[in-house]
């Protein structure tokens, strides 16, 4: 037993005695360590160990040495004089010749050098190294653990940097002799790291012979093909070994003359994909590290080898690695350089060589051949790395590429004139254009050169691309099903405009391109070509304000002309409707640029509504519905831009009517006029939804001023209007602003006593038409939004009392909502309307976490679950309470949302279920809905009570309950199974039938897939528990295997396979 006061002698004897067990040795060692730490000197310990250190038994002698090593290792603060340190070091160095004590000696020497290095002179270090490298048994013949100790000791010596002038040579030569033949990955990783550190630490001591020795010892490991065994406890990976070996290769400049030829030789002889990729990556790594003067004789062989693998690589992995290597080396030899003379030679030997070789191959082959296509990747790879590379490639290859374009066009013209249009010339034209576009894609978008490399060639490229586009549109349109040549031309033209940081085209040329793209958008028959032109216009407008002005001035007028006077397009073979729809889609794309947004939304709305810029009223446009819907899409697309959103409400010019006012006034006027004259106008009614969308975007994303302005304006219109069918039809406009009125509610606070009663009356009405139903839904959501955002004052309390009170008023006031719901004498339609209002108000106050009224409403709704004529409606209504609305009561609607409202709902409702009083299916449905939407951390203490509820719900097949509880039951079961699988095992007889039924009959695809995922998880349970259910599960999967959705069928196949192999 360990004791602080144990005498030292017995502890020493007990540790040295080899007959004792490991636990006894540990106890005695702790006693010795404590005594040395407290008051005993190391000299006293050595005196006691004297007989043991010279004992004739190897084990005793070894354990005595080990005890000294453990003391030095475990007591790093042990005070040692320089004399004592020297004596200890000398003793352990001499003891290295005693093979049984070798391991403890290495451990003790490591501790001395780590913790007492200041007292160790360089002469002692040299003595240590000489002794270490002259062991009776050479280091390579030792066991793995001792070899590792030797390498670690060398690493410590290297880190101390206290060797004398002869020490580095001794250390490096001895290390290489020790490393020779090392195969264990645990030691090899350490050796490679030590080798690179030695080369970096003593570069001046490395001569040609020593560099060759380093290369000979380490190159045998290249390429590394190590694959760690499964569950390797040491965590050594192939990537670590590869990185360590590469660091050795680049550790010294003299290694270059040996490494690069060796890699090239092995690269030429290997056919293994992984090895080839590793060699190519090693070439790239080495060429980035060696100075250029060490590689001058190697650049041309490297270029030849890399180019060969780009052109003739066995698979895409090799080709990608070769291309990456090509790009890396091209960047290394590109100017500027610290050695300009060397850089010029390297440039000629590598870049010029590969470019000229690629051009020769392209000249000897057809442009659409595999050789030419891969040679083109070489050209783009070089061009993408530097401005000098792009300039050289353009100067060398552009005339040839342009000539190939012209030759292909001539061949196509000749073949068409001879009535033989099925010619490969079109694919050659496509390949030549693709190469030119690839070179344009190499223009650096970040570096603005004084003289851009593309500048000298821009006119010839521009002319070739424009002429090729017109040629392809006329000559190939009737004979080829592919529009890729035309799209390539458009992509190239766009890159000329977009990629250079500074413009390289003159203003007339840009105007011509914008006109060309606009014409294509309006008249081209191919949809993908029109999409390419649209993308070019959009990118050009976003590029800069100057270009945006060009697009706005030259593109928008023709587009607006088509919108104003729609007609069929004979050249593109589109009907009036299709042409008009496509132009609106183009406007939507262009509107992402703010100035384009400003130039589009108001004129488009004026055009749709038949209103001139001066306010004069004309006839409504026949496509008004589509145009206003497009305006709504434009506003929604730009909702993140507050300036654009605000411009819809806040006038930028006092003489111009803002967009929202124009739309709302026109829609309200037209809808009211239609009802006044009793003439149906479907167009006017159809403008209400997109107008409401715009209002909602402003309220959600606009500034506070814009929200307040809009809220006041819309509310004033509705409060001044008389109740009518027209007012009901316009309710979505009011709802759109009230849904997100939380941030601006203080603006209309004086109007709330008038507004809320009107909404309450409308919400409790019985809808007899679609218009009334839509208006009632708007009123319900508006009330929910207001009750959620209103300050908790007397006014809110008054309305909440009106909703939640069960007592009828004594005066002439309207009946409280809860009283109407509870009154069995009331018509069922009115009771259900009141119930819907009650549920919406419940959701509003649950979200805000109202401490007073949340318990009241939950208790009332729980009681209604026992009322026969209402209970199913209440159960279905709880979906509304627990789920999120897409358009109201969300964070984007500025709603007040308590972060713990779900937890509070669970804490109020779950105890009611646990009471077991008067339980019915509806109460179980409600509880399960709440549980499924409660954070899992809150549910974990109640898993034992929740799981039976979920299992029963999985087996519920009666409608409408099955549809209500399917998804919540699956979510809850997944949570329980993940938390406590053992608990689920007790319900397997009920779980499997329930999951199989859900996998086949759930309405939602995601629920059917979730049920199958649960079955898959159960397949990993204990065999003896699930094997009795194997046959049932496999038979039950027949339904999901025949499901109408592919996702479900694929999941069912996976589950069946898992169960079949049990």
Short mmCIF file of C-alpha atoms in Angstrom, two decimals, residues 14 159 165 180 199 289 296 300 451 475 552 566 575 613 626 677-678 716-717 723 872 978 1059:
data_model
loop_
_atom_site.label_atom_id
_atom_site.label_comp_id
_atom_site.label_asym_id
_atom_site.label_seq_id
_atom_site.Cartn_x
_atom_site.Cartn_y
_atom_site.Cartn_z
CA UNK A 14 10.40 -4.17 -3.78
CA UNK A 159 15.81 20.19 -30.68
CA UNK A 165 31.00 21.34 -34.93
CA UNK A 180 18.01 2.01 -42.92
CA UNK A 199 18.20 18.62 -43.35
CA UNK A 289 9.97 24.14 -53.10
CA UNK A 296 16.74 23.84 -65.01
CA UNK A 300 11.74 19.81 -69.95
CA UNK A 451 -2.00 46.60 -70.16
CA UNK A 475 -26.51 27.80 -90.97
CA UNK A 552 -31.27 50.07 -68.67
CA UNK A 566 -47.78 41.80 -76.95
CA UNK A 575 -47.44 32.45 -79.14
CA UNK A 613 -46.96 58.69 -65.73
CA UNK A 626 -49.57 38.70 -65.25
CA UNK A 677 -72.33 48.54 -61.03
CA UNK A 678 -72.90 44.81 -60.37
CA UNK A 716 -57.34 54.59 -43.25
CA UNK A 717 -58.84 53.19 -46.45
CA UNK A 723 -69.10 47.04 -44.95
CA UNK A 872 -62.72 16.39 -32.99
CA UNK A 978 -32.81 7.15 -29.77
CA UNK A 1059 -33.87 -7.71 -42.44
#
